[in-house]
mmCIF file of C-alpha atoms in Angstrom:
data_model
loop_
_atom_site.group_PDB
_atom_site.id
_atom_site.type_symbol
_atom_site.label_atom_id
_atom_site.label_comp_id
_atom_site.label_asym_id
_atom_site.label_seq_id
_atom_site.Cartn_x
_atom_site.Cartn_y
_atom_site.Cartn_z
ATOM 1 C CA MET A 1 -0.152 -0.021 -0.041
ATOM 2 C CA GLN A 2 2.805 2.342 0.764
ATOM 3 C CA ASP A 3 4.202 1.695 -2.692
ATOM 4 C CA GLY A 4 1.123 3.522 -3.971
ATOM 5 C CA VAL A 5 0.999 6.297 -1.536
ATOM 6 C CA LEU A 6 4.803 6.786 -2.413
ATOM 7 C CA THR A 7 4.893 6.623 -6.197
ATOM 8 C CA THR A 8 1.780 8.502 -6.784
ATOM 9 C CA ALA A 9 3.059 11.343 -4.304
ATOM 10 C CA GLY A 10 6.206 11.180 -6.022
ATOM 11 C CA VAL A 11 4.605 11.872 -9.348
ATOM 12 C CA LEU A 12 2.189 14.746 -8.056
ATOM 13 C CA PHE A 13 4.751 16.503 -6.552
ATOM 14 C CA GLY A 14 7.585 15.579 -9.090
ATOM 15 C CA LEU A 15 5.342 16.895 -12.046
ATOM 16 C CA SER A 16 3.990 19.547 -10.114
ATOM 17 C CA GLY A 17 7.367 21.226 -9.885
ATOM 18 C CA ALA A 18 7.963 20.734 -13.665
ATOM 19 C CA VAL A 19 4.224 21.289 -15.288
ATOM 20 C CA SER A 20 2.219 23.977 -14.841
ATOM 21 C CA ASP A 21 -1.042 22.450 -16.032
ATOM 22 C CA ARG A 22 -2.868 20.670 -13.312
ATOM 23 C CA SER A 23 -4.821 18.472 -15.574
ATOM 24 C CA GLN A 24 -1.776 17.024 -16.881
ATOM 25 C CA VAL A 25 -0.257 16.413 -13.284
ATOM 26 C CA ILE A 26 -3.712 14.319 -12.515
ATOM 27 C CA LEU A 27 -3.422 12.765 -16.274
ATOM 28 C CA ALA A 28 0.142 11.522 -15.295
ATOM 29 C CA ALA A 29 -0.671 10.452 -11.578
ATOM 30 C CA LEU A 30 -3.629 8.610 -12.927
ATOM 31 C CA ALA A 31 -1.448 6.740 -15.556
ATOM 32 C CA SER A 32 1.158 5.937 -12.879
ATOM 33 C CA THR A 33 -1.296 4.516 -10.598
ATOM 34 C CA ALA A 34 -2.634 2.338 -13.297
ATOM 35 C CA ALA A 35 0.830 1.271 -14.664
ATOM 36 C CA GLY A 36 2.136 0.939 -10.834
ATOM 37 C CA ALA A 37 -1.211 -1.113 -9.868
ATOM 38 C CA LEU A 38 -0.704 -3.305 -12.849
ATOM 39 C CA SER A 39 3.017 -3.836 -12.489
ATOM 40 C CA MET A 40 2.753 -4.596 -8.768
ATOM 41 C CA ALA A 41 -0.207 -6.939 -9.459
ATOM 42 C CA ALA A 42 1.671 -8.954 -12.208
ATOM 43 C CA GLY A 43 4.971 -9.047 -10.102
ATOM 44 C CA ALA A 44 3.015 -10.499 -7.129
ATOM 45 C CA TYR A 45 1.288 -13.009 -8.979
ATOM 46 C CA LEU A 46 4.277 -13.986 -11.009
ATOM 47 C CA GLY A 47 6.012 -14.404 -7.996
ATOM 48 C CA THR A 48 3.734 -16.361 -5.841
ATOM 49 C CA ARG A 49 3.206 -18.806 -8.758
ATOM 50 C CA ALA A 50 7.050 -19.165 -9.275
ATOM 51 C CA GLU A 51 7.347 -19.771 -5.602
ATOM 52 C CA ALA A 52 4.395 -22.059 -5.486
ATOM 53 C CA GLU A 53 5.706 -24.153 -8.416
ATOM 54 C CA VAL A 54 9.098 -24.520 -6.843
ATOM 55 C CA LEU A 55 7.611 -25.406 -3.409
ATOM 56 C CA GLN A 56 5.167 -27.907 -5.203
ATOM 57 C CA GLY A 57 8.090 -29.486 -7.053
ATOM 58 C CA GLU A 58 9.924 -30.101 -3.376
ATOM 59 C CA LEU A 59 6.941 -31.447 -1.721
ATOM 60 C CA GLU A 60 6.299 -33.770 -4.656
ATOM 61 C CA ARG A 61 9.953 -35.121 -4.878
ATOM 62 C CA THR A 62 9.544 -35.486 -0.933
ATOM 63 C CA ARG A 63 6.527 -37.462 -0.708
ATOM 64 C CA LYS A 64 8.207 -39.610 -3.872
ATOM 65 C CA GLN A 65 10.929 -40.387 -1.546
ATOM 66 C CA ALA A 66 9.001 -41.131 1.527
ATOM 67 C CA ARG A 67 6.948 -43.572 -0.431
ATOM 68 C CA GLU A 68 9.845 -45.389 -2.344
ATOM 69 C CA ARG A 69 12.896 -44.895 0.066
ATOM 70 C CA PRO A 70 11.310 -43.783 3.389
ATOM 71 C CA TYR A 71 14.738 -44.538 5.433
ATOM 72 C CA ILE A 72 16.165 -41.203 3.471
ATOM 73 C CA VAL A 73 13.177 -38.956 4.843
ATOM 74 C CA GLN A 74 13.860 -40.425 8.513
ATOM 75 C CA GLU A 75 17.464 -40.168 8.424
ATOM 76 C CA GLY A 76 17.231 -36.479 7.000
ATOM 77 C CA LEU A 77 14.470 -35.873 9.815
ATOM 78 C CA LEU A 78 17.036 -37.584 12.354
ATOM 79 C CA ARG A 79 19.430 -35.429 11.450
ATOM 80 C CA GLU A 80 17.496 -31.953 11.580
ATOM 81 C CA LEU A 81 16.037 -33.026 15.000
ATOM 82 C CA ALA A 82 19.816 -33.509 16.095
ATOM 83 C CA LYS A 83 20.706 -30.165 14.921
ATOM 84 C CA GLU A 84 18.100 -28.873 17.164
ATOM 85 C CA GLY A 85 19.658 -30.293 20.178
ATOM 86 C CA LEU A 86 18.069 -33.721 20.535
ATOM 87 C CA ASP A 87 20.687 -36.490 20.716
ATOM 88 C CA ARG A 88 21.048 -39.111 18.322
ATOM 89 C CA GLU A 89 19.031 -41.702 19.918
ATOM 90 C CA ALA A 90 16.245 -39.374 20.984
ATOM 91 C CA ALA A 91 16.098 -38.199 17.558
ATOM 92 C CA TYR A 92 16.027 -41.860 16.218
ATOM 93 C CA ARG A 93 13.256 -42.895 18.578
ATOM 94 C CA VAL A 94 10.990 -39.682 17.739
ATOM 95 C CA VAL A 95 11.517 -40.478 14.087
ATOM 96 C CA LYS A 96 10.706 -44.094 14.568
ATOM 97 C CA LEU A 97 7.300 -43.003 16.483
ATOM 98 C CA LEU A 98 6.262 -40.811 13.787
ATOM 99 C CA SER A 99 7.077 -43.134 11.073
ATOM 100 C CA VAL A 100 3.892 -45.322 12.429
ATOM 101 C CA SER A 101 1.994 -42.549 10.931
ATOM 102 C CA PRO A 102 3.542 -42.034 7.164
ATOM 103 C CA ARG A 103 1.651 -38.739 6.988
ATOM 104 C CA ALA A 104 2.829 -37.579 10.279
ATOM 105 C CA LEU A 105 6.406 -38.374 9.054
ATOM 106 C CA LEU A 106 6.111 -36.573 5.855
ATOM 107 C CA THR A 107 4.572 -33.548 7.130
ATOM 108 C CA THR A 108 7.086 -33.163 9.810
ATOM 109 C CA ALA A 109 9.744 -33.756 7.348
ATOM 110 C CA GLU A 110 8.440 -31.263 5.505
ATOM 111 C CA GLN A 111 8.490 -28.629 8.344
ATOM 112 C CA LYS A 112 11.919 -29.635 9.509
ATOM 113 C CA MET A 113 13.684 -30.476 6.348
ATOM 114 C CA TYR A 114 12.184 -27.697 4.146
ATOM 115 C CA GLY A 115 10.551 -25.348 6.408
ATOM 116 C CA TYR A 116 7.006 -26.100 4.582
ATOM 117 C CA GLY A 117 4.268 -25.180 6.768
ATOM 118 C CA GLY A 118 0.656 -25.608 6.006
ATOM 119 C CA GLY A 119 -0.939 -23.043 3.861
ATOM 120 C CA MET A 120 2.227 -21.944 2.555
ATOM 121 C CA MET A 121 1.089 -22.362 -1.121
ATOM 122 C CA GLY A 122 -0.187 -18.968 -2.054
ATOM 123 C CA ASN A 123 -2.871 -18.146 -4.358
ATOM 124 C CA ALA A 124 -1.180 -16.383 -6.911
ATOM 125 C CA ALA A 125 -4.588 -14.698 -8.401
ATOM 126 C CA LEU A 126 -5.550 -13.575 -4.859
ATOM 127 C CA ASP A 127 -2.030 -12.041 -4.255
ATOM 128 C CA GLY A 128 -1.708 -10.217 -7.617
ATOM 129 C CA LEU A 129 -5.625 -8.873 -6.731
ATOM 130 C CA VAL A 130 -4.530 -7.693 -3.274
ATOM 131 C CA MET A 131 -0.982 -6.070 -4.341
ATOM 132 C CA GLY A 132 -3.008 -4.228 -7.080
ATOM 133 C CA VAL A 133 -6.143 -3.117 -5.334
ATOM 134 C CA ALA A 134 -3.496 -2.112 -2.289
ATOM 135 C CA PHE A 135 -1.500 0.150 -4.655
ATOM 136 C CA VAL A 136 -4.656 1.700 -6.212
ATOM 137 C CA ALA A 137 -6.063 2.494 -2.172
ATOM 138 C CA GLY A 138 -2.600 3.994 -1.518
ATOM 139 C CA ALA A 139 -2.637 6.098 -4.547
ATOM 140 C CA LEU A 140 -5.990 7.467 -3.755
ATOM 141 C CA PHE A 141 -4.481 9.267 -0.474
ATOM 142 C CA PRO A 142 -2.479 11.799 -2.151
ATOM 143 C CA LEU A 143 -4.647 11.703 -5.446
ATOM 144 C CA VAL A 144 -8.163 12.573 -4.093
ATOM 145 C CA PRO A 145 -7.317 15.561 -2.600
ATOM 146 C CA PHE A 146 -5.291 16.943 -5.405
ATOM 147 C CA PHE A 147 -8.324 16.091 -7.795
ATOM 148 C CA LEU A 148 -10.585 17.841 -5.588
ATOM 149 C CA ILE A 149 -9.074 20.967 -4.615
ATOM 150 C CA PRO A 150 -9.082 23.256 -8.023
ATOM 151 C CA SER A 151 -5.921 25.238 -6.348
ATOM 152 C CA LYS A 152 -2.476 23.557 -7.589
ATOM 153 C CA ASP A 153 -0.849 24.735 -4.119
ATOM 154 C CA LEU A 154 -3.823 23.944 -1.805
ATOM 155 C CA GLY A 155 -4.303 20.672 -3.469
ATOM 156 C CA LEU A 156 -0.504 19.956 -3.291
ATOM 157 C CA ALA A 157 -0.663 20.661 0.400
ATOM 158 C CA ALA A 158 -3.724 18.637 1.017
ATOM 159 C CA ALA A 159 -1.912 15.745 -0.957
ATOM 160 C CA LEU A 160 1.173 16.158 1.571
ATOM 161 C CA GLY A 161 -1.120 15.982 4.119
ATOM 162 C CA ALA A 162 -3.047 12.885 3.433
ATOM 163 C CA THR A 163 0.049 11.037 2.127
ATOM 164 C CA ALA A 164 1.804 11.714 5.448
ATOM 165 C CA LEU A 165 -1.213 10.969 7.602
ATOM 166 C CA ALA A 166 -1.694 7.699 5.342
ATOM 167 C CA LEU A 167 2.117 6.553 5.776
ATOM 168 C CA PHE A 168 1.856 7.369 9.475
ATOM 169 C CA SER A 169 -1.171 4.929 9.870
ATOM 170 C CA VAL A 170 0.704 2.516 7.935
ATOM 171 C CA GLY A 171 3.915 2.472 10.222
ATOM 172 C CA TYR A 172 1.810 2.827 13.096
ATOM 173 C CA PHE A 173 -0.192 -0.449 12.035
ATOM 174 C CA GLN A 174 2.997 -2.056 11.234
ATOM 175 C CA GLY A 175 4.385 -1.332 14.749
ATOM 176 C CA TRP A 176 0.914 -2.669 16.019
ATOM 177 C CA LEU A 177 1.417 -5.703 14.143
ATOM 178 C CA ALA A 178 4.678 -6.387 15.463
ATOM 179 C CA HIS A 179 3.682 -5.710 18.743
ATOM 180 C CA SER A 180 6.146 -2.793 18.998
ATOM 181 C CA GLY A 181 6.346 -0.594 21.713
ATOM 182 C CA GLN A 182 7.272 2.284 19.627
ATOM 183 C CA ARG A 183 4.442 2.355 17.354
ATOM 184 C CA TRP A 184 4.713 6.407 16.753
ATOM 185 C CA ARG A 185 8.203 5.877 16.064
ATOM 186 C CA CYS A 186 7.429 3.601 13.116
ATOM 187 C CA GLY A 187 4.787 6.059 12.165
ATOM 188 C CA VAL A 188 6.813 8.961 12.186
ATOM 189 C CA ARG A 189 9.644 6.977 10.235
ATOM 190 C CA PHE A 190 6.983 6.546 7.429
ATOM 191 C CA VAL A 191 6.213 9.928 7.272
ATOM 192 C CA THR A 192 9.814 10.890 7.097
ATOM 193 C CA ILE A 193 10.599 8.890 4.422
ATOM 194 C CA ALA A 194 7.441 10.116 2.259
ATOM 195 C CA ILE A 195 7.955 13.794 3.299
ATOM 196 C CA GLY A 196 11.724 13.195 1.853
ATOM 197 C CA ALA A 197 10.536 11.476 -1.296
ATOM 198 C CA ALA A 198 8.118 14.041 -1.862
ATOM 199 C CA VAL A 199 10.604 16.930 -1.658
ATOM 200 C CA ALA A 200 13.000 15.409 -3.542
ATOM 201 C CA GLY A 201 10.452 14.740 -6.193
ATOM 202 C CA TYR A 202 9.407 18.249 -6.063
ATOM 203 C CA LEU A 203 13.039 19.618 -6.362
ATOM 204 C CA ILE A 204 14.208 17.034 -9.046
ATOM 205 C CA GLY A 205 10.983 18.435 -11.284
ATOM 206 C CA MET A 206 11.721 22.006 -10.403
ATOM 207 C CA ALA A 207 15.623 21.285 -11.730
ATOM 208 C CA ILE A 208 14.459 19.405 -14.984
ATOM 209 C CA SER A 209 11.539 22.038 -15.649
ATOM 210 C CA PRO A 210 13.855 23.988 -18.199
ATOM 211 C CA LEU A 211 14.356 20.987 -20.191
ATOM 212 C CA GLY A 212 10.883 20.628 -20.891
ATOM 213 C CA ALA A 213 10.289 24.426 -21.662
ATOM 214 C CA SER A 214 13.340 23.977 -24.400
ATOM 215 C CA ALA A 215 12.172 20.875 -25.674
ATOM 216 C CA GLY A 216 8.647 22.522 -26.284
ATOM 217 C CA MET B 1 42.597 -45.521 3.085
ATOM 218 C CA LEU B 2 44.758 -48.887 3.934
ATOM 219 C CA LYS B 3 45.138 -51.047 0.873
ATOM 220 C CA PRO B 4 45.674 -54.866 0.557
ATOM 221 C CA GLY B 5 49.093 -55.625 2.090
ATOM 222 C CA ASP B 6 49.186 -53.070 4.450
ATOM 223 C CA PRO B 7 49.454 -53.952 7.908
ATOM 224 C CA ALA B 8 46.195 -53.282 10.316
ATOM 225 C CA PRO B 9 46.774 -51.081 13.031
ATOM 226 C CA ASP B 10 46.232 -53.305 16.330
ATOM 227 C CA PHE B 11 43.692 -52.339 18.691
ATOM 228 C CA ASP B 12 42.049 -52.558 22.250
ATOM 229 C CA LEU B 13 38.871 -50.913 22.370
ATOM 230 C CA PRO B 14 35.584 -50.875 24.449
ATOM 231 C CA SER B 15 32.873 -52.991 23.061
ATOM 232 C CA ALA B 16 29.378 -54.197 22.931
ATOM 233 C CA VAL B 17 28.867 -57.809 22.686
ATOM 234 C CA ALA B 18 25.316 -59.797 23.165
ATOM 235 C CA GLY B 19 24.375 -57.079 25.445
ATOM 236 C CA ARG B 20 27.107 -56.642 27.640
ATOM 237 C CA ALA B 21 30.168 -54.210 27.815
ATOM 238 C CA THR B 22 33.539 -55.661 27.273
ATOM 239 C CA ARG B 23 36.859 -54.937 25.399
ATOM 240 C CA THR B 24 38.079 -56.234 22.043
ATOM 241 C CA ARG B 25 41.452 -56.750 21.340
ATOM 242 C CA LEU B 26 42.825 -57.548 17.816
ATOM 243 C CA ARG B 27 45.586 -59.696 18.831
ATOM 244 C CA ASP B 28 43.411 -61.887 21.183
ATOM 245 C CA LEU B 29 41.473 -63.050 18.104
ATOM 246 C CA LYS B 30 42.315 -66.311 16.871
ATOM 247 C CA ASN B 31 40.139 -66.587 13.892
ATOM 248 C CA GLU B 32 41.949 -66.957 10.802
ATOM 249 C CA LEU B 33 40.355 -63.901 8.890
ATOM 250 C CA VAL B 34 38.598 -60.848 10.490
ATOM 251 C CA VAL B 35 36.112 -59.086 9.040
ATOM 252 C CA LEU B 36 36.095 -55.052 10.516
ATOM 253 C CA PHE B 37 33.013 -52.862 9.180
ATOM 254 C CA PHE B 38 32.967 -49.345 9.988
ATOM 255 C CA TYR B 39 29.454 -47.688 9.526
ATOM 256 C CA PRO B 40 28.483 -43.987 10.447
ATOM 257 C CA HIS B 41 26.424 -44.178 13.516
ATOM 258 C CA ASP B 42 23.948 -46.244 15.931
ATOM 259 C CA PHE B 43 20.481 -45.130 15.948
ATOM 260 C CA SER B 44 20.594 -44.604 11.852
ATOM 261 C CA PHE B 45 17.779 -45.573 9.612
ATOM 262 C CA VAL B 46 20.369 -46.450 6.679
ATOM 263 C CA CYS B 47 22.716 -48.852 8.685
ATOM 264 C CA PRO B 48 20.704 -51.425 10.462
ATOM 265 C CA THR B 49 20.487 -53.630 7.458
ATOM 266 C CA GLU B 50 24.217 -53.853 7.471
ATOM 267 C CA VAL B 51 24.637 -54.562 11.110
ATOM 268 C CA THR B 52 21.451 -56.828 11.107
ATOM 269 C CA GLY B 53 22.568 -58.631 7.943
ATOM 270 C CA PHE B 54 26.375 -59.432 9.408
ATOM 271 C CA ASN B 55 24.336 -60.586 12.437
ATOM 272 C CA HIS B 56 22.034 -63.049 10.145
ATOM 273 C CA ALA B 57 25.266 -64.358 8.541
ATOM 274 C CA LEU B 58 27.179 -64.767 11.628
ATOM 275 C CA ALA B 59 27.446 -68.221 11.313
ATOM 276 C CA ASP B 60 28.416 -68.297 7.680
ATOM 277 C CA PHE B 61 31.432 -66.331 8.438
ATOM 278 C CA LYS B 62 32.264 -68.203 11.500
ATOM 279 C CA ALA B 63 32.315 -71.307 9.562
ATOM 280 C CA GLU B 64 34.633 -69.511 7.680
ATOM 281 C CA GLN B 65 36.848 -69.136 10.581
ATOM 282 C CA SER B 66 35.992 -65.499 10.357
ATOM 283 C CA ALA B 67 35.410 -62.805 13.057
ATOM 284 C CA VAL B 68 32.843 -60.115 12.429
ATOM 285 C CA LEU B 69 33.648 -56.727 13.983
ATOM 286 C CA GLY B 70 31.470 -53.320 13.584
ATOM 287 C CA ALA B 71 32.981 -49.763 14.345
ATOM 288 C CA SER B 72 31.522 -46.364 14.939
ATOM 289 C CA VAL B 73 32.473 -43.554 16.564
ATOM 290 C CA ASP B 74 29.672 -44.127 19.240
ATOM 291 C CA SER B 75 29.826 -45.251 23.171
ATOM 292 C CA VAL B 76 29.615 -48.840 24.235
ATOM 293 C CA ASP B 77 26.281 -47.576 26.080
ATOM 294 C CA SER B 78 24.998 -46.650 22.754
ATOM 295 C CA HIS B 79 26.134 -49.765 21.058
ATOM 296 C CA ILE B 80 24.424 -51.803 23.566
ATOM 297 C CA ARG B 81 21.010 -49.714 23.510
ATOM 298 C CA TRP B 82 21.171 -49.807 19.501
ATOM 299 C CA ALA B 83 22.298 -53.677 19.477
ATOM 300 C CA GLU B 84 18.785 -54.050 21.918
ATOM 301 C CA GLU B 85 17.016 -51.819 19.574
ATOM 302 C CA LEU B 86 17.924 -54.461 16.634
ATOM 303 C CA GLY B 87 16.864 -57.186 18.260
ATOM 304 C CA GLY B 88 20.167 -58.531 19.617
ATOM 305 C CA ILE B 89 23.851 -58.716 17.770
ATOM 306 C CA GLY B 90 26.247 -61.439 18.483
ATOM 307 C CA TYR B 91 29.476 -60.196 17.358
ATOM 308 C CA PRO B 92 31.391 -57.297 19.093
ATOM 309 C CA LEU B 93 30.500 -53.472 17.966
ATOM 310 C CA LEU B 94 33.683 -51.517 18.948
ATOM 311 C CA ALA B 95 32.943 -48.375 20.436
ATOM 312 C CA ASP B 96 35.866 -45.944 18.387
ATOM 313 C CA GLU B 97 34.838 -42.640 20.112
ATOM 314 C CA GLY B 98 36.841 -39.931 18.836
ATOM 315 C CA GLY B 99 37.499 -42.020 15.643
ATOM 316 C CA LYS B 100 40.964 -43.197 16.177
ATOM 317 C CA LEU B 101 40.688 -46.575 15.051
ATOM 318 C CA ALA B 102 38.958 -45.343 11.548
ATOM 319 C CA ARG B 103 41.718 -42.519 11.438
ATOM 320 C CA ALA B 104 44.222 -45.371 11.654
ATOM 321 C CA PHE B 105 42.575 -47.244 8.772
ATOM 322 C CA GLY B 106 42.026 -44.080 6.985
ATOM 323 C CA VAL B 107 38.124 -43.920 6.734
ATOM 324 C CA LEU B 108 37.127 -41.192 8.921
ATOM 325 C CA ASP B 109 35.012 -38.420 7.542
ATOM 326 C CA ASP B 110 36.479 -35.158 9.337
ATOM 327 C CA LYS B 111 33.757 -33.286 8.344
ATOM 328 C CA GLU B 112 31.231 -34.938 10.619
ATOM 329 C CA PRO B 113 33.554 -36.881 12.029
ATOM 330 C CA VAL B 114 32.427 -40.395 11.878
ATOM 331 C CA ALA B 115 33.561 -43.266 9.846
ATOM 332 C CA LEU B 116 33.020 -43.939 6.148
ATOM 333 C CA ARG B 117 31.053 -47.048 5.242
ATOM 334 C CA ALA B 118 34.299 -49.231 4.864
ATOM 335 C CA THR B 119 34.779 -53.018 5.126
ATOM 336 C CA PHE B 120 38.510 -54.584 5.697
ATOM 337 C CA ILE B 121 39.047 -58.230 5.579
ATOM 338 C CA LEU B 122 42.161 -58.720 7.503
ATOM 339 C CA ASP B 123 44.259 -61.962 7.128
ATOM 340 C CA SER B 124 45.765 -64.528 9.423
ATOM 341 C CA LYS B 125 48.591 -62.036 9.776
ATOM 342 C CA ARG B 126 46.486 -59.228 10.236
ATOM 343 C CA ALA B 127 47.414 -57.511 7.320
ATOM 344 C CA VAL B 128 44.643 -55.897 5.071
ATOM 345 C CA ALA B 129 43.830 -58.423 2.516
ATOM 346 C CA TYR B 130 40.429 -56.767 1.113
ATOM 347 C CA ALA B 131 39.316 -53.067 1.589
ATOM 348 C CA LEU B 132 35.952 -51.318 0.387
ATOM 349 C CA ALA B 133 34.404 -48.098 0.903
ATOM 350 C CA SER B 134 30.961 -47.301 0.081
ATOM 351 C CA PRO B 135 28.971 -44.121 -0.075
ATOM 352 C CA PHE B 136 27.272 -42.915 3.177
ATOM 353 C CA ASN B 137 23.722 -43.912 1.414
ATOM 354 C CA VAL B 138 24.446 -47.169 -0.274
ATOM 355 C CA GLY B 139 24.550 -50.080 2.261
ATOM 356 C CA ARG B 140 27.142 -52.861 1.504
ATOM 357 C CA SER B 141 26.375 -56.423 0.414
ATOM 358 C CA ILE B 142 27.002 -59.234 3.281
ATOM 359 C CA SER B 143 26.837 -61.706 0.794
ATOM 360 C CA GLU B 144 29.751 -60.299 -1.407
ATOM 361 C CA THR B 145 31.879 -60.169 1.894
ATOM 362 C CA LEU B 146 31.160 -63.607 2.501
ATOM 363 C CA ARG B 147 31.805 -64.382 -0.982
ATOM 364 C CA VAL B 148 35.377 -62.519 -0.645
ATOM 365 C CA VAL B 149 36.242 -64.107 2.428
ATOM 366 C CA ARG B 150 35.397 -67.462 1.111
ATOM 367 C CA ALA B 151 37.673 -66.662 -2.166
ATOM 368 C CA ILE B 152 40.505 -65.480 -0.005
ATOM 369 C CA ARG B 153 40.398 -68.646 2.138
ATOM 370 C CA THR B 154 40.875 -70.911 -1.047
ATOM 371 C CA GLY B 155 44.377 -69.255 -1.267
ATOM 372 C CA HIS B 156 43.777 -69.659 -5.301
ATOM 373 C CA LEU B 157 43.247 -67.288 -8.131
ATOM 374 C CA CYS B 158 39.213 -66.781 -8.041
ATOM 375 C CA PRO B 159 38.101 -65.213 -11.477
ATOM 376 C CA ALA B 160 35.365 -62.605 -11.358
ATOM 377 C CA ASP B 161 32.066 -63.269 -9.352
ATOM 378 C CA TRP B 162 33.709 -66.583 -8.156
ATOM 379 C CA GLU B 163 31.421 -68.705 -6.067
ATOM 380 C CA PRO B 164 32.137 -71.920 -3.861
ATOM 381 C CA GLY B 165 32.015 -74.789 -6.545
ATOM 382 C CA VAL B 166 33.035 -72.997 -9.411
ATOM 383 C CA ALA B 167 36.349 -73.952 -10.946
ATOM 384 C CA PHE B 168 39.700 -72.035 -9.935
ATOM 385 C CA GLY B 169 41.455 -70.560 -12.487
ATOM 386 C CA PRO B 170 44.993 -71.705 -13.470
ATOM 387 C CA ASN B 171 47.444 -70.321 -10.956
ATOM 388 C CA GLU B 172 49.622 -69.325 -13.997
ATOM 389 C CA LEU B 173 47.090 -67.033 -15.035
ATOM 390 C CA LYS B 174 46.429 -63.354 -13.704
ATOM 391 C CA TYR B 175 43.011 -62.050 -13.517
#
């Protein structure tokens, strides 16, 4: 979500420094939002799908091995348990006990040997959709005030405020999720980064605006 | 790794035999041949087939005047419990803690450190008559070891895949 906020705010402030026509800025921000959302959605979709395919391949290989040569899975699990501090004999007895149920052996081996947990296979389409929607939702924070307020400067100020508020909220929420005692600091860190990006974007736009004038 | 013709290092190690702790000395073994096999660890899902396989064939080895010894870097207590887990082992399992014996035979994997899956057959003068090392995940053939013991005991030239009852090769030929 913060990608949508930051990218769109960066485009708004950067173009506002370079282009005087407010509608052009809005058009570019909308185009940037659409392109960004599609790019993020496609990236998330492809990433999740590739990861799921790799995980699926590993799981199938392990399951085949467990069927055909269970002692390899048993020995692998025994070594993992030994690495975690069980002595070899205790690890052997745990694995032997688990081997009574092939499913229990396989599930435990997958978790210990390969780090797989249940539900780790992501839904590529859902991940892509969530990423795209989150990007658009983030983009709306700077975009809507700028779009609704006719004055370019006031619109920019409102967009800046909305951006700061959105990023602070994201940072605060992240701190809350992490059970951090420094939720306000997390929020402020996000805002600082956002303002830095916005200011940098605006200054770069100002710096390159003469290039646009000479090209026209 | 020691090769055929090399003198075997003498050893005097704690061992587990038939559920009790004792010591096994190479020089005390009166058998004509000694089969010494190293394996990585007790309490493994890969090794037991070898340990139990030698136990099942123990009478055959004894009939060939051959002693069988297993060795790993585990302790005697571990060997006793492991042998019990396997239903009892009738030959000595040497406790080569620290891997000194495996190192002396050149079969200690320093990374783990455990012994490789290696088998040595020592002749009556306790020199190496036969040496074999196998990958960790490939169990050795007990019947092949027994076949080699029988072949060595003939004192003849034995062709490939020789089995008792098959004609020996002429002594002037080399295989």
